[in-house]
Coordinates of C-alpha atoms and ligand atoms in Angstrom, one line a residue:
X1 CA 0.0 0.0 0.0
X2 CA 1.4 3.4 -0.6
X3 CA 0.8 5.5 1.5
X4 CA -0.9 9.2 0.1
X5 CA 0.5 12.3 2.0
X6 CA -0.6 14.3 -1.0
X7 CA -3.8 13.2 -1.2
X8 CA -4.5 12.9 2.7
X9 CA -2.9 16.1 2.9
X10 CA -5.5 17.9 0.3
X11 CA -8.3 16.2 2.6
X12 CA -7.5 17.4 5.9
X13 CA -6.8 20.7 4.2
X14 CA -10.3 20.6 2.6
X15 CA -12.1 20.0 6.2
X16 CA -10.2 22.8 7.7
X17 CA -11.3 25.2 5.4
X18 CA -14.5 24.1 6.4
X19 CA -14.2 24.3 9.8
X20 CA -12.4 27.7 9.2
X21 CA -15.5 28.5 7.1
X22 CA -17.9 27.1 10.0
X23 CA -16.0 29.0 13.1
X24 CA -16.0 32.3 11.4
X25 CA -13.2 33.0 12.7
X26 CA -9.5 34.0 10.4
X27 CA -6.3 32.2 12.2
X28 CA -3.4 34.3 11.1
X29 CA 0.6 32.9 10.5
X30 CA 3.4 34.8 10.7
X31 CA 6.6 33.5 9.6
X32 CA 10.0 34.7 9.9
X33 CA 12.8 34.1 6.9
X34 CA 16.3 34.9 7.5
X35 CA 18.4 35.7 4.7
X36 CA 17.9 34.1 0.8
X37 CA 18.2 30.9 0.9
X38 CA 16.5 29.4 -1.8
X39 CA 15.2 25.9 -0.2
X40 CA 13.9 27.6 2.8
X41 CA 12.1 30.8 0.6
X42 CA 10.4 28.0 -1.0
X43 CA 9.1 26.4 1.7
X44 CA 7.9 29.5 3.3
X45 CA 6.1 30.5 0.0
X46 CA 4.4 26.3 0.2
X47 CA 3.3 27.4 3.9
X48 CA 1.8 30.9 2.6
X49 CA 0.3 29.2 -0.3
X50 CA -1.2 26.3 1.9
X51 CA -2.7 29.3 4.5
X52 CA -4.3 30.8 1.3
X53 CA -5.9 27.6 0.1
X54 CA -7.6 26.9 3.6
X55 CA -8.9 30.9 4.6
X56 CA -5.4 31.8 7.2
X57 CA -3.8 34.9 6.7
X58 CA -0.3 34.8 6.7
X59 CA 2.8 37.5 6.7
X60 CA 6.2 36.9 5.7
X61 CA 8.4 38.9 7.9
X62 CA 11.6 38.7 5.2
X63 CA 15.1 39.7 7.5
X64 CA 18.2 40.4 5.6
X65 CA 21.4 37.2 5.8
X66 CA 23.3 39.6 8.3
X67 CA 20.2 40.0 10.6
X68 CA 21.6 39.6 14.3
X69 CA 20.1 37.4 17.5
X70 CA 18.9 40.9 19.0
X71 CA 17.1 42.0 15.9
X72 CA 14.9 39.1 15.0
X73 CA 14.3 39.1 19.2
X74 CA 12.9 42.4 18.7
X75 CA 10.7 40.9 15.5
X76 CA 9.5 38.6 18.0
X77 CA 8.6 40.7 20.7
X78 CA 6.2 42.4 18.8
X79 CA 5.1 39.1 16.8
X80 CA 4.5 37.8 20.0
X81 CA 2.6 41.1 21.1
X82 CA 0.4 41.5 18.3
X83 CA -3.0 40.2 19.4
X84 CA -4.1 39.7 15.4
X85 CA -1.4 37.1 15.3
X86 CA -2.2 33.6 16.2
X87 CA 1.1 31.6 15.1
X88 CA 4.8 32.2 14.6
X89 CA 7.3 29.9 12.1
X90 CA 11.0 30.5 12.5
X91 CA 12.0 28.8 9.5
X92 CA 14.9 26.9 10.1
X93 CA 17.9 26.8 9.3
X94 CA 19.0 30.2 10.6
X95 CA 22.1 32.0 9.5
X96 CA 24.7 31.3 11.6
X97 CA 25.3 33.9 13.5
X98 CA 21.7 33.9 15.2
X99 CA 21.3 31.8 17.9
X100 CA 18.7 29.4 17.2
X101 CA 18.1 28.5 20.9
X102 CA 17.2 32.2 21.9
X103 CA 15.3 32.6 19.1
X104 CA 13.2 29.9 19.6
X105 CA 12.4 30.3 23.0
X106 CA 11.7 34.1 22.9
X107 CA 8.3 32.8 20.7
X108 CA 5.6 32.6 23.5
X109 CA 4.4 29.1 23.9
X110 CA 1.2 29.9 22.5
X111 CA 1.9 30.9 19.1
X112 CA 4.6 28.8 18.7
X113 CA 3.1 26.3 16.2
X114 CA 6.0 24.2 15.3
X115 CA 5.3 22.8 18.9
X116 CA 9.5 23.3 19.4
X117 CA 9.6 25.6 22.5
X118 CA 10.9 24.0 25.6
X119 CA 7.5 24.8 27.3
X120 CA 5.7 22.7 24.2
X121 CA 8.1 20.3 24.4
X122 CA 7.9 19.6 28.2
X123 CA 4.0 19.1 27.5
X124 CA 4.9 16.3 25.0
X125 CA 7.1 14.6 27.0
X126 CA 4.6 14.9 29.8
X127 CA 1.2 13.8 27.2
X128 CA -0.5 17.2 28.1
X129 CA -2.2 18.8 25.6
X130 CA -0.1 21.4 23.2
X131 CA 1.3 22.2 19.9
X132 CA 3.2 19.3 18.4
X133 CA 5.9 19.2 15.6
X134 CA 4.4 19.1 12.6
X135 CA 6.4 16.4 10.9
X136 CA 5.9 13.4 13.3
X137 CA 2.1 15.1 14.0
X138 CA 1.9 14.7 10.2
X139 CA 3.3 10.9 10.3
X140 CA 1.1 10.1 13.4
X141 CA -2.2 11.5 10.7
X142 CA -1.1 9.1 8.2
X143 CA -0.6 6.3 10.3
X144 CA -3.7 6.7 12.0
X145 CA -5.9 7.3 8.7
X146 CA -4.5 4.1 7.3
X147 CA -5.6 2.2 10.1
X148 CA -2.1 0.9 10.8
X149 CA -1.9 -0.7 14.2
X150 CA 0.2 1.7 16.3
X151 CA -1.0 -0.2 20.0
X152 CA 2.1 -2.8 21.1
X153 CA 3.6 -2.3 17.3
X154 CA 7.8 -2.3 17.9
X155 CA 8.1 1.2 16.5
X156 CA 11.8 2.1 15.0
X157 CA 12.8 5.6 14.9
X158 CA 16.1 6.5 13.0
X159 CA 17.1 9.7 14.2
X160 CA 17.3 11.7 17.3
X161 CA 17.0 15.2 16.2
X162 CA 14.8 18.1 18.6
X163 CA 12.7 18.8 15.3
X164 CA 12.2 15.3 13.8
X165 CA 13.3 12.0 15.9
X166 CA 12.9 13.0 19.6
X167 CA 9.4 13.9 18.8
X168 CA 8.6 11.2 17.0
X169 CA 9.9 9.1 19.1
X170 CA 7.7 10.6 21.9
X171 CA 4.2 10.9 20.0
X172 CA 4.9 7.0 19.3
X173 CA 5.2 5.8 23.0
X174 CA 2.5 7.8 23.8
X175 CA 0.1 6.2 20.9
X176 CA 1.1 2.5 23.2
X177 CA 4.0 1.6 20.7
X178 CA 7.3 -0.2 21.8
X179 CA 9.9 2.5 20.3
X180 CA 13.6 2.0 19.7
X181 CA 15.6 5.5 18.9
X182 CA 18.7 4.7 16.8
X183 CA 21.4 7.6 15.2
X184 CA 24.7 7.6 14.0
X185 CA 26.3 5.7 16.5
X186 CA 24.0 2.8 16.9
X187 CA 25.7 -0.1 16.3
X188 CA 24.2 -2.7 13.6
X189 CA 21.7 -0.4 12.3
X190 CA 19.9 -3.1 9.8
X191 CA 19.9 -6.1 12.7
X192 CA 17.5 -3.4 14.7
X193 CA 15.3 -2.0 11.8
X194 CA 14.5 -5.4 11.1
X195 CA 12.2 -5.9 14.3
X196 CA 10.5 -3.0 13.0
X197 CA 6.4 -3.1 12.4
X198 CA 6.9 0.3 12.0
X199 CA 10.0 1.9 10.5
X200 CA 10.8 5.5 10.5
X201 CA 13.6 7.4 8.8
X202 CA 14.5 10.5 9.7
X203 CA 18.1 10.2 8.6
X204 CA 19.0 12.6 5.9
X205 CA 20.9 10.0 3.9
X206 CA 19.4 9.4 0.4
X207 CA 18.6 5.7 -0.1
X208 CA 20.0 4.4 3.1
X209 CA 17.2 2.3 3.7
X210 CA 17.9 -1.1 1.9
X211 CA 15.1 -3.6 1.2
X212 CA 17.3 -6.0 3.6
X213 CA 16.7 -3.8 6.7
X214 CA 13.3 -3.7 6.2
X215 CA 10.6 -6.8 7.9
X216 CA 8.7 -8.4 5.4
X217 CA 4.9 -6.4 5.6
X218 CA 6.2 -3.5 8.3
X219 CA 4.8 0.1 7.6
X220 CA 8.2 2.0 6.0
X221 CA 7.6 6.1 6.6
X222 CA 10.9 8.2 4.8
X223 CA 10.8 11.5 6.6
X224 CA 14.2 12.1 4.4
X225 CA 14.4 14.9 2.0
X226 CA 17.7 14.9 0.3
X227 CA 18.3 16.7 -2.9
X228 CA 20.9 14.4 -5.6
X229 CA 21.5 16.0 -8.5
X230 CA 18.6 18.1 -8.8
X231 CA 15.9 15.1 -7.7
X232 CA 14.4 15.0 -4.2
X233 CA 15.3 11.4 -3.0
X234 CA 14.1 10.1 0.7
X235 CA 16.2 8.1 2.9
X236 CA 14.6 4.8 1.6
X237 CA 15.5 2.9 -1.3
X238 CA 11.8 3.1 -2.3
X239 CA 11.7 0.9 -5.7
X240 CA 13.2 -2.1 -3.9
X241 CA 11.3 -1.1 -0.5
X242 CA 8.3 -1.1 -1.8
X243 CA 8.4 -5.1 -2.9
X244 CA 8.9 -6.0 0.7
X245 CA 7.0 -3.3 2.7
X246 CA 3.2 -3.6 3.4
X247 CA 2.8 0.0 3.5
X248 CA 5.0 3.2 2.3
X249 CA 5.5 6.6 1.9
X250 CA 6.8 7.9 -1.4
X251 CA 9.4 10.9 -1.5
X252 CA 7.9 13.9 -2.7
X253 CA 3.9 13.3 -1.9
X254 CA 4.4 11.0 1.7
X255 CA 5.1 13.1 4.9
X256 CA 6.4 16.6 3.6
X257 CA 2.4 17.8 2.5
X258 CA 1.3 16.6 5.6
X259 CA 4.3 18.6 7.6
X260 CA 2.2 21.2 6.0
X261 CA -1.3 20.4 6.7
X262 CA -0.5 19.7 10.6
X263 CA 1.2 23.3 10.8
X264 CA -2.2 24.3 9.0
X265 CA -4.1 22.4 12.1
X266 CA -1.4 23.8 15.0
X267 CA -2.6 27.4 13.4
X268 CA -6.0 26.5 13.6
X269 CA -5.9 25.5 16.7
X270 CA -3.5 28.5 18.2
X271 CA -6.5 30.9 16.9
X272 CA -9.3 28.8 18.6
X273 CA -7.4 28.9 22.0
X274 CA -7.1 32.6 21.2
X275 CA -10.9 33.1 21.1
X276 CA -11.3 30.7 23.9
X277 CA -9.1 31.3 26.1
X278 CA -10.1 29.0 28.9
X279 CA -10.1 26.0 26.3
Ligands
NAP301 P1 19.3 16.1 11.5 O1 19.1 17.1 12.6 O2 20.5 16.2 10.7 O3 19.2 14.7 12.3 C1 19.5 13.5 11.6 C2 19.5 12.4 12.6 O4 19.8 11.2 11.9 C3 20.5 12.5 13.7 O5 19.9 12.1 14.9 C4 21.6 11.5 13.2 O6 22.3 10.9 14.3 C5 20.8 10.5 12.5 N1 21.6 9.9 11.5 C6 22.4 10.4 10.5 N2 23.0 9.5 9.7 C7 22.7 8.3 10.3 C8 23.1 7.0 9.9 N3 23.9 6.7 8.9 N4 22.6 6.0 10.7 C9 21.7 6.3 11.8 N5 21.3 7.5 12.1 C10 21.8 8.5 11.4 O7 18.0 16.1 10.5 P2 16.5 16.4 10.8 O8 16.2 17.8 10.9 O9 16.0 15.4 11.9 O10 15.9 15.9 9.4 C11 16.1 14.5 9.0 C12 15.6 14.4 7.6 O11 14.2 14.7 7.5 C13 16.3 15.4 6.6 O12 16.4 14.8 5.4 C14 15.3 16.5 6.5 O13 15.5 17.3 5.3 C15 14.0 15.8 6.6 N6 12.9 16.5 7.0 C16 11.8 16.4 6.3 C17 10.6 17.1 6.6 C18 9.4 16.9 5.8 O14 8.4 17.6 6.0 N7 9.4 15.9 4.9 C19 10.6 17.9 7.8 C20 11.8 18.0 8.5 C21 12.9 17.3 8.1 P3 23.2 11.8 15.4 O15 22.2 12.4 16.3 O16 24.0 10.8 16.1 O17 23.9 12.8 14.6

């Protein structure tokens, strides 16, 4: 079975415009771009033109490469102060220079809808409610929509980064799944991927993923995006995968539109706390 972020995506998009529609009420996005880099612009320009589809308003906040820690502090100050705005999006990578810590913990909890503040993150690790990443959020939508059994699964997560893995990782123990973390210096990476029911990749390795590290029938999710000469590849060898998996994810059209739709959903969400304060 392959498994269709696109598609899903486009749905869960469709009913949130709905429920946008239904609410009455306009969820607003800010994000914040640092300096020209082309990859990020784009992505910032797929957010905007997602917010568009669905009825959020958004504002690009564009800072020039040499911006310093202070100055996009002081952009978030009065981001954070602006009672018309329901969500802030750092998009990451920063230059440098800035001090990505700082600058994510000077968003307030509340707007911060990449779920990454130490505040949001604390309620993850602790299952309260809160804004989660939107990648794993998105992987946790498609697993769930498929129906694929999540409850005692043995759940293996490659990668152990703040953004991607940790989270993932989390959202998976907390959905009742047996989860092994593995990185870079796990030791016989293929001998533990192949107890996977459920195998993650968040890697950053194009095609790292063999078709002999993968159980017959387990659910295969590539959260890779690597760029080889000029093609987006994922970290899964997805030709040969794909005769062995029982489900998978293709790279483009698996988990990066749903990344989307669940930031999307965080917004949403962000602007009915906003109106309902005590929810
Ligand atoms: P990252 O910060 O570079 O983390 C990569 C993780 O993979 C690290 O924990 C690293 O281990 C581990 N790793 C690297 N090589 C490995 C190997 N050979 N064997 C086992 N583990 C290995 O990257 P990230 O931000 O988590 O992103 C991961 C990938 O997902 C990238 O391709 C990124 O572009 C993609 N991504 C996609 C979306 C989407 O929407 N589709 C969203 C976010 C990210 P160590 O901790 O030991 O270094």
């Amino acid at each position: 079975m392959i498994l269709d972020g696109k598609g899903l995506s486009e749905r869960r998009l469709a009913l949130l415009k709905e429920e946008i529609g239904e609410k009455g009420i306009t969820p607003t996005l800010a994000t914040v771009l640092v300096g020209d880099d082309p990859a990020s612009a784009l992505y910032v320009r797929m957010k905007h033109r997602a917010c568009e589809q669905v009825g959020i308003q958004s504002v690009n906040v564009q800072l020039p490469s040499e911006t310093t820690t202070q100055e996009v502090l002081d952009r978030l100050k009065m981001l954070n102060a602006d009672p018309d705005i329901d969500g802030i999006l750092v998009q990451l990578p920063l230059p440098a220079q800035i001090d990505t810590h700082q600058v994510i913990n000077a968003i307030v909890p509340e707007k911060d809808v990449d779920g990454y503040h130490p505040v949001n993150m604390g309620r993850l690790v602790g299952g309260l409610p809160g804004p989660r990443s939107c990648t794993p959020k998105g992987v946790m939508t498609i697993l769930k929509e498929y129906g694929i059994q999540i409850t005692g699964a043995h759940a293996v997560v490659i990668g152990r980064s703040v953004d991607v893995g940790r989270p993932m990782a989390l959202l998976l123990m907390l959905a009742d799944a047996t989860v092994t973390i593995c990185h870079s210096k796990t030791k016989n990476l293929p001998s533990i991927t192949r107890q996977a029911d459920i195998l993650i990749s968040a890697a950053g390795r194009a095609d790292m993923v063999t078709a002999d590290m993968v159980k017959p029938g387990a659910t295969v999710i590539d959260v890779g995006t690597n760029h080889v000469n000029g093609k987006l590849r994922g970290d899964v060898d997805f030709e040969a995968v794909k005769a062995i998996a029982g489900a998978i994810t293709p790279v483009p059209g698996g988990v990066g539109p749903m990344t989307i739709a669940s930031l999307m959903e965080n917004t949403m969400e962000a602007a009915i706390r906003r109106c309902n304060p005590a929810q």
